[in-house]
Amino acid sequence: MAGHRGMVGSAIVRRLASEGAEVVTASRADADLRDQAATTAWIEKTRPDAVFLAAAKVGGILANDTYPADFLYDNLMIEANIIHGAHKVGVEKLMFLGSSCIYPKFAPQPITEDALLTGALEPTNEWYAIAKIAGIKLCDAYRKQHGANFISGMPTNLYGPGDNFDLNSSHVMPALIRKAHEAKLSGAPSITVWGTGTPRREFLHVDDCADACVHLMKTHSEAGHVNIGSGEDITILDLTKLVCDVVGFKGEIVHDLSKPDGTPRKLMSADKLRATGWAPKIGLEEGVASVYQWFLANKVEHVGGAVHG
Ligand code: GFB
């Protein structure tokens, strides 16, 4: 497991607990995954049968837009080192995790897997997207040239326990939960959301994502990638209203139009994944309510956007 401290990696570790599998993880102290020698040494030492590649530098729209070099370099290095190292050591199976931002900004909706590389990317996150596209192609290249059983899953916008709640670097869901909660506590008349509120996003609870990853690791062995999503999307304004309802904040919603909207819509087709016999279990309202409970129980102040090693 690469990336076990991150939201996705820790969800996969939780999910694997019920499988009776021995899970080995790399902490930052074991290996900086951007360092090829250290990463190869870690894979040689632990010799895993299978690898979930969930380690990545991740962040919301502003972090992506502000730190393009970090998002491109760190993610290229992490995935190249792990995929090449897994091949060298003879790892039987590897699953690489990407993101729905790999698709063109104006891809037809819902976005099917074959829309990859058919148009220009969304500028706020093209650096991260290019790195994630390279990860898919690395898996396919090692399959084609060496017969490696390396697969790729592209999760939609994820949310869940262990998310990053730092308002500058987080994704929209944890930001809204925190803003609504703090506004409720302080009695503020309004909360501010970035952009127009009209972009549509698809959300999936990270425990559903982890379940889909384990399912694909067991059942799927093909080149190309598989979308991992809920198949439903919602406008940012409606999401804000839902979060305010869950949190119990009754004030106004104000828009900060100096912040970017990003891509107008990125609803992925769920057909390929559904055809393998998998479906999500956690509805959006139920998921948001459970994450709010987690937020309250953990009083999170952690600053994210770091490399999860
Ligand atoms: O979740 P988010 O940062 O990422 O933003 P993306 C989604 C939408 O929510 C954008 C709006 O239209 C934001 O402008 N939004 C409203 C906010 N209020 C807020 C707020 O307080 N914080 C944040 N962060 N957004 C990222 C990519 O894109 O999604 C990554 O940059 C990756 O590469 C990830 O793919 C899943 O969906 O726009």
Short mmCIF file of C-alpha atoms and ligand atoms in Angstrom, two decimals:
data_model
loop_
_atom_site.label_atom_id
_atom_site.label_comp_id
_atom_site.label_asym_id
_atom_site.label_seq_id
_atom_site.Cartn_x
_atom_site.Cartn_y
_atom_site.Cartn_z
CA MET A 1 0.00 0.00 0.00
CA ALA A 2 1.51 3.30 -1.09
CA GLY A 3 -0.25 6.31 0.42
CA HIS A 4 -1.74 4.72 3.56
CA ARG A 5 -1.86 8.00 5.49
CA GLY A 6 -4.00 9.73 2.88
CA MET A 7 -7.80 9.67 2.81
CA VAL A 8 -7.97 7.06 0.01
CA GLY A 9 -5.08 4.91 1.20
CA SER A 10 -6.37 4.74 4.76
CA ALA A 11 -9.82 3.77 3.47
CA ILE A 12 -8.28 0.94 1.43
CA VAL A 13 -6.33 -0.22 4.51
CA ARG A 14 -9.61 -0.25 6.52
CA ARG A 15 -11.31 -2.18 3.73
CA LEU A 16 -8.47 -4.72 3.49
CA ALA A 17 -8.79 -5.50 7.20
CA SER A 18 -11.84 -7.61 6.37
CA GLU A 19 -9.94 -9.56 3.71
CA GLY A 20 -7.41 -11.19 6.01
CA ALA A 21 -4.60 -9.81 3.86
CA GLU A 22 -1.29 -8.75 5.35
CA VAL A 23 -0.92 -5.04 4.55
CA VAL A 24 2.52 -3.45 4.33
CA THR A 25 2.73 0.33 4.25
CA ALA A 26 5.51 2.80 3.51
CA SER A 27 5.74 5.74 5.87
CA ARG A 28 7.71 8.87 4.99
CA ALA A 29 10.50 7.59 7.24
CA ASP A 30 10.65 4.29 5.27
CA ALA A 31 10.84 5.94 1.86
CA ASP A 32 10.28 9.29 0.19
CA LEU A 33 8.37 7.92 -2.78
CA ARG A 34 9.79 10.68 -5.00
CA ASP A 35 13.22 9.11 -4.46
CA GLN A 36 13.76 6.23 -6.86
CA ALA A 37 16.48 4.41 -4.93
CA ALA A 38 14.57 4.59 -1.64
CA THR A 39 11.31 3.48 -3.28
CA THR A 40 12.90 0.53 -5.08
CA ALA A 41 14.66 -0.51 -1.86
CA TRP A 42 11.31 -0.42 -0.01
CA ILE A 43 9.61 -2.59 -2.63
CA GLU A 44 12.55 -5.02 -2.66
CA LYS A 45 12.46 -5.27 1.12
CA THR A 46 8.71 -5.77 1.48
CA ARG A 47 8.12 -7.78 -1.73
CA PRO A 48 4.33 -7.28 -1.86
CA ASP A 49 2.11 -9.56 -3.99
CA ALA A 50 -0.06 -6.61 -4.96
CA VAL A 51 0.31 -2.82 -4.75
CA PHE A 52 -2.39 -0.14 -4.41
CA LEU A 53 -0.80 3.07 -5.68
CA ALA A 54 -2.80 5.66 -3.73
CA ALA A 55 0.16 7.91 -2.87
CA ALA A 56 -0.14 11.33 -4.48
CA LYS A 57 0.17 15.02 -3.92
CA VAL A 58 -3.46 16.09 -3.92
CA GLY A 59 -5.45 19.25 -3.30
CA GLY A 60 -8.41 21.34 -4.32
CA ILE A 61 -8.75 23.75 -7.21
CA LEU A 62 -6.68 26.56 -5.65
CA ALA A 63 -3.79 24.33 -4.53
CA ASN A 64 -3.65 22.77 -8.02
CA ASP A 65 -3.62 26.20 -9.63
CA THR A 66 -1.00 27.65 -7.24
CA TYR A 67 1.58 24.84 -7.12
CA PRO A 68 1.71 23.43 -10.69
CA ALA A 69 5.35 22.30 -10.46
CA ASP A 70 4.74 20.35 -7.25
CA PHE A 71 1.60 18.70 -8.59
CA LEU A 72 3.31 17.64 -11.82
CA TYR A 73 6.76 16.68 -10.47
CA ASP A 74 5.78 14.93 -7.25
CA ASN A 75 3.08 12.86 -8.89
CA LEU A 76 5.22 11.88 -11.89
CA MET A 77 8.07 10.79 -9.61
CA ILE A 78 5.87 8.84 -7.18
CA GLU A 79 4.07 6.86 -9.86
CA ALA A 80 7.13 6.27 -12.07
CA ASN A 81 9.18 5.04 -9.11
CA ILE A 82 6.50 2.71 -7.78
CA ILE A 83 5.39 1.31 -11.15
CA HIS A 84 8.95 0.72 -12.35
CA GLY A 85 9.98 -0.69 -8.95
CA ALA A 86 6.96 -3.03 -8.88
CA HIS A 87 7.92 -4.31 -12.33
CA LYS A 88 11.57 -4.82 -11.33
CA VAL A 89 10.63 -6.78 -8.24
CA GLY A 90 7.98 -8.81 -10.05
CA VAL A 91 4.88 -7.58 -8.19
CA GLU A 92 1.96 -9.71 -9.45
CA LYS A 93 -0.64 -6.96 -9.61
CA LEU A 94 -0.72 -3.19 -9.20
CA MET A 95 -3.60 -0.75 -9.17
CA PHE A 96 -2.86 2.89 -10.00
CA LEU A 97 -5.35 5.53 -8.86
CA GLY A 98 -5.91 8.71 -10.86
CA SER A 99 -8.67 11.28 -11.02
CA SER A 100 -11.60 12.40 -13.15
CA CYS A 101 -9.63 15.53 -14.10
CA ILE A 102 -7.74 13.44 -16.69
CA TYR A 103 -10.61 14.10 -19.11
CA PRO A 104 -10.95 17.06 -21.50
CA LYS A 105 -12.58 20.14 -19.98
CA PHE A 106 -15.53 19.92 -22.39
CA ALA A 107 -15.85 16.14 -22.67
CA PRO A 108 -19.38 14.90 -23.52
CA GLN A 109 -21.25 13.90 -20.34
CA PRO A 110 -21.41 11.38 -18.80
CA ILE A 111 -17.73 10.89 -19.61
CA THR A 112 -16.82 7.45 -20.90
CA GLU A 113 -13.32 6.05 -20.55
CA ASP A 114 -12.61 6.52 -24.27
CA ALA A 115 -12.84 10.33 -23.94
CA LEU A 116 -9.23 10.34 -22.67
CA LEU A 117 -6.95 12.53 -24.80
CA THR A 118 -9.70 13.77 -27.10
CA GLY A 119 -9.44 17.46 -26.12
CA ALA A 120 -7.76 20.19 -24.08
CA LEU A 121 -7.63 19.86 -20.29
CA GLU A 122 -9.04 22.21 -17.63
CA PRO A 123 -6.20 24.74 -17.01
CA THR A 124 -6.53 24.87 -13.18
CA ASN A 125 -5.54 21.22 -12.87
CA GLU A 126 -3.83 20.25 -16.11
CA TRP A 127 -0.53 19.63 -14.28
CA TYR A 128 -2.06 17.06 -11.98
CA ALA A 129 -4.06 15.63 -14.89
CA ILE A 130 -0.97 15.21 -17.09
CA ALA A 131 0.77 13.32 -14.27
CA LYS A 132 -2.26 11.07 -13.80
CA ILE A 133 -2.56 10.42 -17.55
CA ALA A 134 1.14 9.44 -17.52
CA GLY A 135 0.36 6.96 -14.71
CA ILE A 136 -2.33 5.24 -16.80
CA LYS A 137 0.05 5.08 -19.75
CA LEU A 138 2.86 3.70 -17.57
CA CYS A 139 0.60 0.84 -16.47
CA ASP A 140 -0.41 0.17 -20.07
CA ALA A 141 3.19 0.39 -21.31
CA TYR A 142 4.49 -2.10 -18.72
CA ARG A 143 1.56 -4.39 -19.61
CA LYS A 144 2.31 -4.12 -23.34
CA GLN A 145 6.09 -4.45 -23.15
CA HIS A 146 6.49 -6.73 -20.12
CA GLY A 147 3.10 -8.42 -19.61
CA ALA A 148 2.72 -6.75 -16.18
CA ASN A 149 -0.79 -6.99 -14.69
CA PHE A 150 -1.04 -3.28 -13.82
CA ILE A 151 -4.51 -1.67 -13.86
CA SER A 152 -5.86 1.87 -13.36
CA GLY A 153 -8.93 3.27 -11.61
CA MET A 154 -10.08 6.89 -11.99
CA PRO A 155 -12.08 8.00 -8.95
CA THR A 156 -14.40 10.98 -9.13
CA ASN A 157 -14.30 13.75 -6.46
CA LEU A 158 -13.97 11.85 -3.19
CA TYR A 159 -14.87 12.84 0.35
CA GLY A 160 -14.77 11.06 3.69
CA PRO A 161 -13.09 10.71 7.07
CA GLY A 162 -9.45 11.81 7.16
CA ASP A 163 -9.97 14.49 4.52
CA ASN A 164 -7.98 17.73 4.43
CA PHE A 165 -10.03 20.53 6.05
CA ASP A 166 -7.54 23.34 5.43
CA LEU A 167 -9.49 26.05 3.63
CA ASN A 168 -6.71 27.03 1.22
CA SER A 169 -5.71 23.59 0.00
CA SER A 170 -8.81 21.42 0.49
CA HIS A 171 -11.44 20.20 -1.92
CA VAL A 172 -14.90 21.72 -1.84
CA MET A 173 -16.65 19.21 0.44
CA PRO A 174 -14.44 19.53 3.53
CA ALA A 175 -14.24 23.29 2.95
CA LEU A 176 -18.03 23.64 3.01
CA ILE A 177 -18.40 21.44 6.08
CA ARG A 178 -15.85 23.52 7.96
CA LYS A 179 -17.22 26.87 6.77
CA ALA A 180 -20.82 25.99 7.65
CA HIS A 181 -19.79 24.60 11.05
CA GLU A 182 -17.69 27.64 11.99
CA ALA A 183 -20.39 30.06 10.77
CA LYS A 184 -22.99 28.23 12.86
CA LEU A 185 -20.80 28.39 15.97
CA SER A 186 -19.90 32.06 15.56
CA GLY A 187 -23.42 33.11 14.55
CA ALA A 188 -22.12 34.56 11.27
CA PRO A 189 -24.85 35.75 8.87
CA SER A 190 -23.36 34.04 5.80
CA ILE A 191 -20.78 31.66 4.39
CA THR A 192 -18.72 32.33 1.29
CA VAL A 193 -18.40 29.78 -1.49
CA TRP A 194 -15.87 30.09 -4.30
CA GLY A 195 -17.03 30.81 -7.84
CA THR A 196 -20.54 30.97 -9.22
CA GLY A 197 -21.91 27.79 -7.62
CA THR A 198 -23.05 26.56 -11.06
CA PRO A 199 -20.29 23.95 -11.71
CA ARG A 200 -21.52 20.40 -11.29
CA ARG A 201 -19.47 17.76 -9.50
CA GLU A 202 -19.89 14.06 -8.87
CA PHE A 203 -19.09 12.86 -5.34
CA LEU A 204 -18.27 9.42 -3.97
CA HIS A 205 -17.66 8.46 -0.35
CA VAL A 206 -14.09 7.21 0.05
CA ASP A 207 -15.27 3.93 1.65
CA ASP A 208 -17.23 3.18 -1.54
CA CYS A 209 -14.11 4.04 -3.53
CA ALA A 210 -11.98 1.68 -1.43
CA ASP A 211 -14.54 -1.09 -1.89
CA ALA A 212 -14.47 -0.54 -5.67
CA CYS A 213 -10.64 -0.63 -5.67
CA VAL A 214 -10.53 -3.97 -3.85
CA HIS A 215 -13.23 -5.31 -6.18
CA LEU A 216 -11.23 -4.26 -9.28
CA MET A 217 -7.98 -5.60 -7.82
CA LYS A 218 -9.68 -9.00 -7.52
CA THR A 219 -11.67 -9.08 -10.74
CA HIS A 220 -10.21 -6.73 -13.37
CA SER A 221 -7.05 -7.30 -15.45
CA GLU A 222 -7.14 -5.14 -18.56
CA ALA A 223 -5.28 -2.28 -20.19
CA GLY A 224 -6.91 1.14 -20.03
CA HIS A 225 -8.68 2.55 -16.99
CA VAL A 226 -12.02 2.25 -15.20
CA ASN A 227 -14.07 5.19 -13.91
CA ILE A 228 -14.93 4.93 -10.20
CA GLY A 229 -17.92 7.11 -9.43
CA SER A 230 -21.47 7.32 -8.15
CA GLY A 231 -22.97 8.14 -11.56
CA GLU A 232 -24.74 11.23 -10.16
CA ASP A 233 -23.71 14.88 -9.92
CA ILE A 234 -24.91 18.03 -8.17
CA THR A 235 -24.26 21.78 -8.53
CA ILE A 236 -21.90 23.37 -6.02
CA LEU A 237 -24.78 25.60 -4.86
CA ASP A 238 -27.03 22.60 -4.16
CA LEU A 239 -24.16 20.85 -2.42
CA THR A 240 -23.68 23.95 -0.26
CA LYS A 241 -27.37 23.89 0.69
CA LEU A 242 -27.15 20.19 1.53
CA VAL A 243 -24.08 20.73 3.73
CA CYS A 244 -25.76 23.71 5.47
CA ASP A 245 -28.82 21.53 6.18
CA VAL A 246 -26.71 18.72 7.60
CA VAL A 247 -24.64 21.10 9.74
CA GLY A 248 -27.64 23.20 10.79
CA PHE A 249 -26.42 26.54 9.44
CA LYS A 250 -29.33 28.74 8.36
CA GLY A 251 -27.59 31.88 7.05
CA GLU A 252 -26.97 33.22 3.55
CA ILE A 253 -24.70 31.83 0.85
CA VAL A 254 -22.37 34.45 -0.67
CA HIS A 255 -20.22 33.91 -3.78
CA ASP A 256 -16.54 34.90 -4.10
CA LEU A 257 -16.27 35.44 -7.84
CA SER A 258 -12.51 36.07 -7.66
CA LYS A 259 -12.06 32.32 -7.18
CA PRO A 260 -12.14 29.92 -10.17
CA ASP A 261 -15.07 27.67 -11.12
CA GLY A 262 -12.84 25.13 -12.81
CA THR A 263 -14.39 22.67 -15.20
CA PRO A 264 -18.15 23.23 -15.67
CA ARG A 265 -19.08 19.57 -15.28
CA LYS A 266 -17.30 16.22 -14.91
CA LEU A 267 -19.85 13.48 -14.47
CA MET A 268 -18.25 10.18 -15.38
CA SER A 269 -20.05 7.25 -16.93
CA ALA A 270 -20.35 4.47 -14.35
CA ASP A 271 -21.25 1.82 -16.95
CA LYS A 272 -17.91 0.03 -17.20
CA LEU A 273 -17.60 -0.37 -13.42
CA ARG A 274 -21.28 -1.37 -13.01
CA ALA A 275 -20.77 -4.03 -15.69
CA THR A 276 -18.20 -5.69 -13.41
CA GLY A 277 -20.93 -6.11 -10.79
CA TRP A 278 -20.07 -3.25 -8.42
CA ALA A 279 -22.32 -0.42 -7.18
CA PRO A 280 -21.88 2.25 -4.49
CA LYS A 281 -23.69 1.91 -1.15
CA ILE A 282 -23.39 5.32 0.54
CA GLY A 283 -25.80 8.07 -0.57
CA LEU A 284 -24.61 11.69 -0.62
CA GLU A 285 -26.74 12.98 2.28
CA GLU A 286 -25.88 10.02 4.48
CA GLY A 287 -22.21 10.37 3.53
CA VAL A 288 -22.07 14.10 4.32
CA ALA A 289 -23.79 13.51 7.67
CA SER A 290 -21.26 10.84 8.62
CA VAL A 291 -18.29 13.01 7.63
CA TYR A 292 -19.71 15.90 9.69
CA GLN A 293 -19.85 13.55 12.69
CA TRP A 294 -16.24 12.55 11.99
CA PHE A 295 -15.25 16.23 11.75
CA LEU A 296 -16.91 16.97 15.10
CA ALA A 297 -15.26 13.99 16.77
CA ASN A 298 -11.81 14.82 15.42
CA LYS A 299 -11.80 18.64 15.49
CA VAL A 300 -9.47 18.59 12.54
CA GLU A 301 -6.96 21.35 12.06
CA HIS A 302 -4.55 19.47 9.86
CA VAL A 303 -3.08 21.15 6.83
CA GLY A 304 -3.07 18.83 3.85
CA GLY A 305 -1.76 18.95 0.33
CA ALA A 306 1.29 17.01 1.44
CA VAL A 307 2.71 13.96 -0.25
CA HIS A 308 1.03 11.01 1.40
CA GLY A 309 3.75 8.40 1.69
O1 GFB B 1 -13.25 20.42 -4.98
P1 GFB B 1 -12.59 21.46 -5.80
O2 GFB B 1 -11.50 22.23 -5.15
O3 GFB B 1 -11.97 20.78 -7.08
O4 GFB B 1 -13.68 22.51 -6.31
P2 GFB B 1 -12.26 20.53 -8.64
C1 GFB B 1 -14.89 22.10 -6.87
C2 GFB B 1 -15.77 23.30 -7.13
O5 GFB B 1 -16.23 23.83 -5.88
C3 GFB B 1 -15.11 24.47 -7.88
C4 GFB B 1 -16.04 25.25 -5.86
O6 GFB B 1 -16.04 25.02 -8.79
C5 GFB B 1 -14.81 25.46 -6.74
O7 GFB B 1 -14.73 26.80 -7.19
N1 GFB B 1 -15.91 25.72 -4.47
C6 GFB B 1 -16.79 26.52 -3.83
C7 GFB B 1 -14.88 25.48 -3.63
N2 GFB B 1 -16.36 26.83 -2.60
C8 GFB B 1 -15.17 26.19 -2.45
C9 GFB B 1 -14.23 26.13 -1.37
O8 GFB B 1 -14.40 26.73 -0.31
N3 GFB B 1 -13.13 25.34 -1.55
C10 GFB B 1 -12.91 24.66 -2.73
N4 GFB B 1 -11.79 23.91 -2.84
N5 GFB B 1 -13.78 24.73 -3.78
C11 GFB B 1 -9.97 19.36 -8.29
C12 GFB B 1 -8.73 19.31 -9.11
O9 GFB B 1 -10.83 20.06 -9.09
O10 GFB B 1 -10.58 18.13 -8.01
C13 GFB B 1 -7.90 18.12 -8.84
O11 GFB B 1 -8.06 20.53 -8.99
C14 GFB B 1 -8.66 16.85 -8.64
O12 GFB B 1 -7.00 17.98 -9.90
C15 GFB B 1 -9.81 17.04 -7.71
O13 GFB B 1 -9.11 16.31 -9.87
C16 GFB B 1 -10.68 15.81 -7.56
O14 GFB B 1 -13.26 19.45 -8.80
O15 GFB B 1 -12.54 21.79 -9.37
#
